[in-house]
Amino acid sequence: MNVPASGRRVLVSGASRGLGRAVARAFAANGDRVAVHFGSREEEARTTLASLAGGGHTLVGGDLADPSGAAAVVDAAAEALGGIDVLVNNAAVNIRHPLPETPYAEWVAVWQQHVAVNLLATANLSHLAARRMIDQGGGGRIVNIGSRGAFRGEPDHPAYGATKAAVHALGQSLAVSLAPYGIAVASVAPGFFATERVAPRVEGPEGAAIRAQSPFGRVGSAEEIAAAVLWLASPAAEWSSGTILDLNGASHLRS
């Protein structure tokens, strides 16, 4: 199989801001062409698109919680790019819902939303993109954005932790089934890292405690996570297929 080091056709889900934007920029700087996906934040996604190095990038919108929406996103990305060589499953929701404080109806709705976006959309995009990679015949890469919370627990966000654990397991299953086609599948499990969404927490009263989670005394950056994603999508990382790469500054250790 021949997975090039650059010039690849890359779909990044949830790329309107934060980590998705950093990932899109990393691939573009590497010489790849990127389909920037957004759900509802079109203007922010256009900002991402405008910031990408190189040319040949495209914008694709769609509701990934709807299976037909996921199919439309992959079709649009493949048409604009001429195929798909790399999929980065980044789109996710993360809504606070601690059990003792959350009414049952809200609990059910939040869980359904997390499962639909974090898990089922990841599964559906993986199927759609992998089938194209198989038909193209050149191999490919799928990188899933998981979470440290899949291992250490998320008491205020249990559906997030549970669905990210499922994403890790999904990635390992697909790594085995897709290897004969030259498609490597891996996941990253980031700890706390700085984005626009969490800036008030990092800069607010709880910021010191958040930074103290790591012995480095800081939080990670989206660019650090994106660099790992870029490597896992590279030809050199094929033997890392099936891995779950911890990116948490030694804030949570497992063996």
PDB file of C-alpha atoms in Angstrom:
ATOM      1  CA  MET A   1       0.000   0.000   0.000  1.00  0.00           C
ATOM      2  CA  ASN A   2       1.162   3.522  -0.728  1.00  0.00           C
ATOM      3  CA  VAL A   3       0.145   6.200   1.769  1.00  0.00           C
ATOM      4  CA  PRO A   4       1.989   9.392   0.794  1.00  0.00           C
ATOM      5  CA  ALA A   5       3.678  11.636   3.325  1.00  0.00           C
ATOM      6  CA  SER A   6       1.986  14.751   1.926  1.00  0.00           C
ATOM      7  CA  GLY A   7      -0.456  15.776  -0.757  1.00  0.00           C
ATOM      8  CA  ARG A   8      -3.104  13.631   0.868  1.00  0.00           C
ATOM      9  CA  ARG A   9      -6.850  14.231   0.886  1.00  0.00           C
ATOM     10  CA  VAL A  10      -7.894  14.773   4.507  1.00  0.00           C
ATOM     11  CA  LEU A  11     -11.323  15.106   6.109  1.00  0.00           C
ATOM     12  CA  VAL A  12     -11.344  16.653   9.596  1.00  0.00           C
ATOM     13  CA  SER A  13     -14.714  16.563  11.356  1.00  0.00           C
ATOM     14  CA  GLY A  14     -15.588  19.388  13.732  1.00  0.00           C
ATOM     15  CA  ALA A  15     -12.888  21.680  12.369  1.00  0.00           C
ATOM     16  CA  SER A  16     -14.530  25.062  12.914  1.00  0.00           C
ATOM     17  CA  ARG A  17     -12.396  25.918  15.955  1.00  0.00           C
ATOM     18  CA  GLY A  18     -10.282  24.498  18.777  1.00  0.00           C
ATOM     19  CA  LEU A  19      -8.518  21.204  18.186  1.00  0.00           C
ATOM     20  CA  GLY A  20     -10.197  20.639  14.827  1.00  0.00           C
ATOM     21  CA  ARG A  21      -8.820  23.928  13.561  1.00  0.00           C
ATOM     22  CA  ALA A  22      -5.329  23.076  14.838  1.00  0.00           C
ATOM     23  CA  VAL A  23      -5.482  19.659  13.164  1.00  0.00           C
ATOM     24  CA  ALA A  24      -6.617  21.151   9.866  1.00  0.00           C
ATOM     25  CA  ARG A  25      -3.769  23.671  10.002  1.00  0.00           C
ATOM     26  CA  ALA A  26      -1.215  20.948  10.764  1.00  0.00           C
ATOM     27  CA  PHE A  27      -2.213  18.885   7.738  1.00  0.00           C
ATOM     28  CA  ALA A  28      -2.337  21.939   5.475  1.00  0.00           C
ATOM     29  CA  ALA A  29       1.134  23.008   6.621  1.00  0.00           C
ATOM     30  CA  ASN A  30       2.292  19.476   5.781  1.00  0.00           C
ATOM     31  CA  GLY A  31       1.192  19.966   2.181  1.00  0.00           C
ATOM     32  CA  ASP A  32      -2.090  18.066   2.411  1.00  0.00           C
ATOM     33  CA  ARG A  33      -5.484  19.231   1.157  1.00  0.00           C
ATOM     34  CA  VAL A  34      -8.141  19.475   3.843  1.00  0.00           C
ATOM     35  CA  ALA A  35     -11.931  19.281   3.939  1.00  0.00           C
ATOM     36  CA  VAL A  36     -12.957  21.434   6.909  1.00  0.00           C
ATOM     37  CA  HIS A  37     -16.200  20.078   8.361  1.00  0.00           C
ATOM     38  CA  PHE A  38     -18.617  22.111  10.455  1.00  0.00           C
ATOM     39  CA  GLY A  39     -21.963  21.373  12.031  1.00  0.00           C
ATOM     40  CA  SER A  40     -23.429  24.788  12.842  1.00  0.00           C
ATOM     41  CA  ARG A  41     -20.453  27.170  13.156  1.00  0.00           C
ATOM     42  CA  GLU A  42     -20.061  28.054   9.492  1.00  0.00           C
ATOM     43  CA  GLU A  43     -18.425  31.439  10.009  1.00  0.00           C
ATOM     44  CA  GLU A  44     -15.825  29.986  12.352  1.00  0.00           C
ATOM     45  CA  ALA A  45     -15.220  27.189   9.873  1.00  0.00           C
ATOM     46  CA  ARG A  46     -14.638  29.757   7.151  1.00  0.00           C
ATOM     47  CA  THR A  47     -12.071  31.371   9.431  1.00  0.00           C
ATOM     48  CA  THR A  48     -10.353  27.989   9.725  1.00  0.00           C
ATOM     49  CA  LEU A  49     -10.441  27.532   5.961  1.00  0.00           C
ATOM     50  CA  ALA A  50      -8.978  30.983   5.337  1.00  0.00           C
ATOM     51  CA  SER A  51      -6.109  30.271   7.752  1.00  0.00           C
ATOM     52  CA  LEU A  52      -4.885  27.113   6.003  1.00  0.00           C
ATOM     53  CA  ALA A  53      -1.559  27.101   4.199  1.00  0.00           C
ATOM     54  CA  GLY A  54      -1.495  26.016   0.594  1.00  0.00           C
ATOM     55  CA  GLY A  55      -4.503  25.532  -1.627  1.00  0.00           C
ATOM     56  CA  GLY A  56      -7.143  23.052  -2.708  1.00  0.00           C
ATOM     57  CA  HIS A  57      -8.949  23.020   0.630  1.00  0.00           C
ATOM     58  CA  THR A  58     -12.722  22.925   0.944  1.00  0.00           C
ATOM     59  CA  LEU A  59     -15.576  23.536   3.393  1.00  0.00           C
ATOM     60  CA  VAL A  60     -18.222  20.874   4.088  1.00  0.00           C
ATOM     61  CA  GLY A  61     -21.197  21.311   6.391  1.00  0.00           C
ATOM     62  CA  GLY A  62     -23.540  18.705   7.772  1.00  0.00           C
ATOM     63  CA  ASP A  63     -25.193  17.182  10.835  1.00  0.00           C
ATOM     64  CA  LEU A  64     -23.132  14.121  11.738  1.00  0.00           C
ATOM     65  CA  ALA A  65     -25.741  12.919  14.234  1.00  0.00           C
ATOM     66  CA  ASP A  66     -27.905  12.085  11.200  1.00  0.00           C
ATOM     67  CA  PRO A  67     -26.522   9.085   9.284  1.00  0.00           C
ATOM     68  CA  SER A  68     -27.605  10.642   5.986  1.00  0.00           C
ATOM     69  CA  GLY A  69     -25.882  13.858   7.021  1.00  0.00           C
ATOM     70  CA  ALA A  70     -22.664  11.953   7.677  1.00  0.00           C
ATOM     71  CA  ALA A  71     -22.910  10.335   4.239  1.00  0.00           C
ATOM     72  CA  ALA A  72     -23.444  13.724   2.614  1.00  0.00           C
ATOM     73  CA  VAL A  73     -20.361  15.131   4.372  1.00  0.00           C
ATOM     74  CA  VAL A  74     -18.122  12.306   3.150  1.00  0.00           C
ATOM     75  CA  ASP A  75     -19.556  12.519  -0.369  1.00  0.00           C
ATOM     76  CA  ALA A  76     -18.972  16.273  -0.512  1.00  0.00           C
ATOM     77  CA  ALA A  77     -15.431  15.987   0.853  1.00  0.00           C
ATOM     78  CA  ALA A  78     -14.518  13.191  -1.546  1.00  0.00           C
ATOM     79  CA  GLU A  79     -15.961  15.042  -4.520  1.00  0.00           C
ATOM     80  CA  ALA A  80     -14.114  18.263  -3.688  1.00  0.00           C
ATOM     81  CA  LEU A  81     -10.791  16.569  -2.914  1.00  0.00           C
ATOM     82  CA  GLY A  82     -10.978  13.741  -5.443  1.00  0.00           C
ATOM     83  CA  GLY A  83     -11.072  11.063  -2.738  1.00  0.00           C
ATOM     84  CA  ILE A  84     -10.183  10.612   0.930  1.00  0.00           C
ATOM     85  CA  ASP A  85      -6.867   9.309   2.248  1.00  0.00           C
ATOM     86  CA  VAL A  86      -7.104  10.421   5.889  1.00  0.00           C
ATOM     87  CA  LEU A  87     -10.070  10.812   8.239  1.00  0.00           C
ATOM     88  CA  VAL A  88      -9.740  12.584  11.584  1.00  0.00           C
ATOM     89  CA  ASN A  89     -12.783  11.971  13.796  1.00  0.00           C
ATOM     90  CA  ASN A  90     -12.730  15.083  15.964  1.00  0.00           C
ATOM     91  CA  ALA A  91     -16.367  16.219  16.159  1.00  0.00           C
ATOM     92  CA  ALA A  92     -17.826  15.731  19.638  1.00  0.00           C
ATOM     93  CA  VAL A  93     -20.185  17.141  22.235  1.00  0.00           C
ATOM     94  CA  ASN A  94     -19.352  17.506  25.914  1.00  0.00           C
ATOM     95  CA  ILE A  95     -22.259  18.690  28.057  1.00  0.00           C
ATOM     96  CA  ARG A  96     -22.095  18.767  31.840  1.00  0.00           C
ATOM     97  CA  HIS A  97     -24.593  16.330  33.418  1.00  0.00           C
ATOM     98  CA  PRO A  98     -23.587  15.007  36.874  1.00  0.00           C
ATOM     99  CA  LEU A  99     -26.083  12.349  37.882  1.00  0.00           C
ATOM    100  CA  PRO A 100     -27.084  13.790  41.308  1.00  0.00           C
ATOM    101  CA  GLU A 101     -28.049  17.135  39.722  1.00  0.00           C
ATOM    102  CA  THR A 102     -29.542  16.038  36.397  1.00  0.00           C
ATOM    103  CA  PRO A 103     -33.271  15.262  35.975  1.00  0.00           C
ATOM    104  CA  TYR A 104     -33.992  11.972  34.241  1.00  0.00           C
ATOM    105  CA  ALA A 105     -35.440  13.441  31.031  1.00  0.00           C
ATOM    106  CA  GLU A 106     -32.411  15.692  30.630  1.00  0.00           C
ATOM    107  CA  TRP A 107     -30.102  12.766  31.434  1.00  0.00           C
ATOM    108  CA  VAL A 108     -31.661  10.652  28.682  1.00  0.00           C
ATOM    109  CA  ALA A 109     -31.466  13.459  26.135  1.00  0.00           C
ATOM    110  CA  VAL A 110     -27.830  14.249  26.933  1.00  0.00           C
ATOM    111  CA  TRP A 111     -26.806  10.599  26.684  1.00  0.00           C
ATOM    112  CA  GLN A 112     -28.582  10.231  23.350  1.00  0.00           C
ATOM    113  CA  GLN A 113     -26.802  13.318  22.021  1.00  0.00           C
ATOM    114  CA  HIS A 114     -23.384  12.107  23.157  1.00  0.00           C
ATOM    115  CA  VAL A 115     -23.894   8.656  21.676  1.00  0.00           C
ATOM    116  CA  ALA A 116     -25.183  10.081  18.385  1.00  0.00           C
ATOM    117  CA  VAL A 117     -22.301  12.509  17.874  1.00  0.00           C
ATOM    118  CA  ASN A 118     -19.326  11.089  19.759  1.00  0.00           C
ATOM    119  CA  LEU A 119     -19.794   7.408  18.959  1.00  0.00           C
ATOM    120  CA  LEU A 120     -22.225   6.745  16.121  1.00  0.00           C
ATOM    121  CA  ALA A 121     -21.016   9.622  13.956  1.00  0.00           C
ATOM    122  CA  THR A 122     -17.446   8.398  14.441  1.00  0.00           C
ATOM    123  CA  ALA A 123     -18.491   4.871  13.462  1.00  0.00           C
ATOM    124  CA  ASN A 124     -20.446   6.076  10.452  1.00  0.00           C
ATOM    125  CA  LEU A 125     -17.737   8.404   9.147  1.00  0.00           C
ATOM    126  CA  SER A 126     -15.182   5.637   9.615  1.00  0.00           C
ATOM    127  CA  HIS A 127     -17.267   3.217   7.556  1.00  0.00           C
ATOM    128  CA  LEU A 128     -17.906   5.728   4.795  1.00  0.00           C
ATOM    129  CA  ALA A 129     -14.307   6.911   4.554  1.00  0.00           C
ATOM    130  CA  ALA A 130     -12.788   3.434   4.882  1.00  0.00           C
ATOM    131  CA  ARG A 131     -14.969   2.075   2.090  1.00  0.00           C
ATOM    132  CA  ARG A 132     -13.634   4.822  -0.172  1.00  0.00           C
ATOM    133  CA  MET A 133     -10.060   4.069   0.878  1.00  0.00           C
ATOM    134  CA  ILE A 134     -10.604   0.381   0.090  1.00  0.00           C
ATOM    135  CA  ASP A 135     -12.066   1.187  -3.324  1.00  0.00           C
ATOM    136  CA  GLN A 136      -9.223   3.611  -4.060  1.00  0.00           C
ATOM    137  CA  GLY A 137      -6.741   0.831  -3.340  1.00  0.00           C
ATOM    138  CA  GLY A 138      -3.938   2.901  -1.835  1.00  0.00           C
ATOM    139  CA  GLY A 139      -4.492   2.393   1.883  1.00  0.00           C
ATOM    140  CA  GLY A 140      -5.286   5.206   4.283  1.00  0.00           C
ATOM    141  CA  ARG A 141      -5.389   6.447   7.825  1.00  0.00           C
ATOM    142  CA  ILE A 142      -8.112   7.025  10.431  1.00  0.00           C
ATOM    143  CA  VAL A 143      -7.264   8.913  13.623  1.00  0.00           C
ATOM    144  CA  ASN A 144      -9.858   9.217  16.376  1.00  0.00           C
ATOM    145  CA  ILE A 145      -9.864  11.905  19.046  1.00  0.00           C
ATOM    146  CA  GLY A 146     -10.559  10.123  22.313  1.00  0.00           C
ATOM    147  CA  SER A 147      -9.953  11.358  25.844  1.00  0.00           C
ATOM    148  CA  ARG A 148      -8.075  10.820  29.070  1.00  0.00           C
ATOM    149  CA  GLY A 149     -11.548  10.752  30.627  1.00  0.00           C
ATOM    150  CA  ALA A 150     -12.131   7.318  29.126  1.00  0.00           C
ATOM    151  CA  PHE A 151      -9.627   5.977  31.681  1.00  0.00           C
ATOM    152  CA  ARG A 152      -9.842   8.236  34.738  1.00  0.00           C
ATOM    153  CA  GLY A 153     -13.611   8.822  34.710  1.00  0.00           C
ATOM    154  CA  GLU A 154     -15.678  11.955  34.127  1.00  0.00           C
ATOM    155  CA  PRO A 155     -18.044  12.372  37.089  1.00  0.00           C
ATOM    156  CA  ASP A 156     -19.565  15.582  35.736  1.00  0.00           C
ATOM    157  CA  HIS A 157     -19.557  14.362  32.124  1.00  0.00           C
ATOM    158  CA  PRO A 158     -20.170  10.586  32.328  1.00  0.00           C
ATOM    159  CA  ALA A 159     -21.594  10.230  28.818  1.00  0.00           C
ATOM    160  CA  TYR A 160     -18.525  11.942  27.409  1.00  0.00           C
ATOM    161  CA  GLY A 161     -16.161   9.578  29.223  1.00  0.00           C
ATOM    162  CA  ALA A 162     -18.192   6.518  28.243  1.00  0.00           C
ATOM    163  CA  THR A 163     -18.503   7.428  24.572  1.00  0.00           C
ATOM    164  CA  LYS A 164     -14.806   8.260  24.322  1.00  0.00           C
ATOM    165  CA  ALA A 165     -13.973   4.851  25.818  1.00  0.00           C
ATOM    166  CA  ALA A 166     -16.183   3.335  23.132  1.00  0.00           C
ATOM    167  CA  VAL A 167     -14.351   5.348  20.464  1.00  0.00           C
ATOM    168  CA  HIS A 168     -11.064   3.867  21.691  1.00  0.00           C
ATOM    169  CA  ALA A 169     -12.504   0.356  21.455  1.00  0.00           C
ATOM    170  CA  LEU A 170     -13.963   1.055  18.022  1.00  0.00           C
ATOM    171  CA  GLY A 171     -10.585   2.216  16.775  1.00  0.00           C
ATOM    172  CA  GLN A 172      -8.892  -0.965  17.935  1.00  0.00           C
ATOM    173  CA  SER A 173     -11.524  -3.149  16.288  1.00  0.00           C
ATOM    174  CA  LEU A 174     -11.179  -1.262  13.014  1.00  0.00           C
ATOM    175  CA  ALA A 175      -7.387  -1.406  13.216  1.00  0.00           C
ATOM    176  CA  VAL A 176      -7.589  -5.192  12.985  1.00  0.00           C
ATOM    177  CA  SER A 177     -10.255  -5.389  10.292  1.00  0.00           C
ATOM    178  CA  LEU A 178      -8.785  -2.695   8.034  1.00  0.00           C
ATOM    179  CA  ALA A 179      -5.090  -3.596   8.221  1.00  0.00           C
ATOM    180  CA  PRO A 180      -5.293  -6.003   5.237  1.00  0.00           C
ATOM    181  CA  TYR A 181      -6.295  -2.992   3.128  1.00  0.00           C
ATOM    182  CA  GLY A 182      -3.365  -0.871   4.257  1.00  0.00           C
ATOM    183  CA  ILE A 183      -5.562   1.302   6.459  1.00  0.00           C
ATOM    184  CA  ALA A 184      -4.104   2.062   9.877  1.00  0.00           C
ATOM    185  CA  VAL A 185      -6.407   3.234  12.668  1.00  0.00           C
ATOM    186  CA  ALA A 186      -5.276   4.878  15.898  1.00  0.00           C
ATOM    187  CA  SER A 187      -6.628   7.104  18.646  1.00  0.00           C
ATOM    188  CA  VAL A 188      -5.275   9.872  20.834  1.00  0.00           C
ATOM    189  CA  ALA A 189      -6.389  10.366  24.428  1.00  0.00           C
ATOM    190  CA  PRO A 190      -5.726  14.000  25.357  1.00  0.00           C
ATOM    191  CA  GLY A 191      -5.846  15.371  28.842  1.00  0.00           C
ATOM    192  CA  PHE A 192      -6.785  18.980  29.529  1.00  0.00           C
ATOM    193  CA  PHE A 193      -5.634  21.306  26.761  1.00  0.00           C
ATOM    194  CA  ALA A 194      -6.325  24.951  26.042  1.00  0.00           C
ATOM    195  CA  THR A 195      -9.013  25.986  23.550  1.00  0.00           C
ATOM    196  CA  GLU A 196     -11.395  28.904  23.233  1.00  0.00           C
ATOM    197  CA  ARG A 197     -14.126  26.816  24.852  1.00  0.00           C
ATOM    198  CA  VAL A 198     -12.252  26.132  28.085  1.00  0.00           C
ATOM    199  CA  ALA A 199     -10.333  29.409  28.313  1.00  0.00           C
ATOM    200  CA  PRO A 200     -12.592  30.780  31.096  1.00  0.00           C
ATOM    201  CA  ARG A 201     -11.847  27.729  33.236  1.00  0.00           C
ATOM    202  CA  VAL A 202      -8.089  27.873  32.667  1.00  0.00           C
ATOM    203  CA  GLU A 203      -7.952  31.611  33.299  1.00  0.00           C
ATOM    204  CA  GLY A 204     -10.475  31.572  36.167  1.00  0.00           C
ATOM    205  CA  PRO A 205     -10.376  30.503  39.829  1.00  0.00           C
ATOM    206  CA  GLU A 206      -9.974  26.794  39.035  1.00  0.00           C
ATOM    207  CA  GLY A 207      -7.088  27.419  36.628  1.00  0.00           C
ATOM    208  CA  ALA A 208      -4.362  26.681  39.174  1.00  0.00           C
ATOM    209  CA  ALA A 209      -5.903  23.312  40.059  1.00  0.00           C
ATOM    210  CA  ILE A 210      -6.284  22.399  36.397  1.00  0.00           C
ATOM    211  CA  ARG A 211      -2.641  23.230  35.678  1.00  0.00           C
ATOM    212  CA  ALA A 212      -1.543  21.284  38.745  1.00  0.00           C
ATOM    213  CA  GLN A 213      -3.017  18.073  37.276  1.00  0.00           C
ATOM    214  CA  SER A 214       0.219  17.752  35.313  1.00  0.00           C
ATOM    215  CA  PRO A 215       3.665  17.732  36.942  1.00  0.00           C
ATOM    216  CA  PHE A 216       4.681  20.145  34.175  1.00  0.00           C
ATOM    217  CA  GLY A 217       2.399  22.682  35.839  1.00  0.00           C
ATOM    218  CA  ARG A 218       0.523  23.603  32.685  1.00  0.00           C
ATOM    219  CA  VAL A 219      -2.179  22.431  30.309  1.00  0.00           C
ATOM    220  CA  GLY A 220      -1.507  21.150  26.836  1.00  0.00           C
ATOM    221  CA  SER A 221      -2.027  23.020  23.608  1.00  0.00           C
ATOM    222  CA  ALA A 222      -4.192  22.120  20.641  1.00  0.00           C
ATOM    223  CA  GLU A 223      -1.071  22.293  18.491  1.00  0.00           C
ATOM    224  CA  GLU A 224       0.625  19.570  20.574  1.00  0.00           C
ATOM    225  CA  ILE A 225      -2.360  17.265  20.074  1.00  0.00           C
ATOM    226  CA  ALA A 226      -2.491  18.105  16.361  1.00  0.00           C
ATOM    227  CA  ALA A 227       1.192  17.219  15.944  1.00  0.00           C
ATOM    228  CA  ALA A 228       0.511  13.748  17.333  1.00  0.00           C
ATOM    229  CA  VAL A 229      -2.487  13.313  15.032  1.00  0.00           C
ATOM    230  CA  LEU A 230      -0.364  14.312  12.047  1.00  0.00           C
ATOM    231  CA  TRP A 231       2.259  11.712  12.972  1.00  0.00           C
ATOM    232  CA  LEU A 232      -0.287   8.936  13.481  1.00  0.00           C
ATOM    233  CA  ALA A 233      -1.599   9.680   9.990  1.00  0.00           C
ATOM    234  CA  SER A 234       1.883   9.448   8.471  1.00  0.00           C
ATOM    235  CA  PRO A 235       3.383   6.497   6.579  1.00  0.00           C
ATOM    236  CA  ALA A 236       5.899   6.059   9.412  1.00  0.00           C
ATOM    237  CA  ALA A 237       3.129   5.347  11.940  1.00  0.00           C
ATOM    238  CA  GLU A 238       1.582   2.301  10.287  1.00  0.00           C
ATOM    239  CA  TRP A 239       3.013  -0.039  12.959  1.00  0.00           C
ATOM    240  CA  SER A 240       1.240   2.071  15.586  1.00  0.00           C
ATOM    241  CA  SER A 241      -2.154   1.016  14.243  1.00  0.00           C
ATOM    242  CA  GLY A 242      -4.463   0.071  17.114  1.00  0.00           C
ATOM    243  CA  THR A 243      -2.688   2.300  19.608  1.00  0.00           C
ATOM    244  CA  ILE A 244      -4.326   4.715  22.031  1.00  0.00           C
ATOM    245  CA  LEU A 245      -1.763   7.451  22.505  1.00  0.00           C
ATOM    246  CA  ASP A 246      -1.918   9.257  25.870  1.00  0.00           C
ATOM    247  CA  LEU A 247      -1.318  13.008  25.545  1.00  0.00           C
ATOM    248  CA  ASN A 248      -1.832  14.324  29.047  1.00  0.00           C
ATOM    249  CA  GLY A 249       1.495  15.612  30.408  1.00  0.00           C
ATOM    250  CA  ALA A 250       1.762  12.701  32.874  1.00  0.00           C
ATOM    251  CA  SER A 251      -1.469  13.803  34.558  1.00  0.00           C
ATOM    252  CA  HIS A 252      -2.877  10.263  34.345  1.00  0.00           C
ATOM    253  CA  LEU A 253      -0.662   7.216  34.025  1.00  0.00           C
ATOM    254  CA  ARG A 254      -1.707   3.710  33.074  1.00  0.00           C
ATOM    255  CA  SER A 255       0.068   0.522  32.096  1.00  0.00           C
TER     256      SER A 255
END
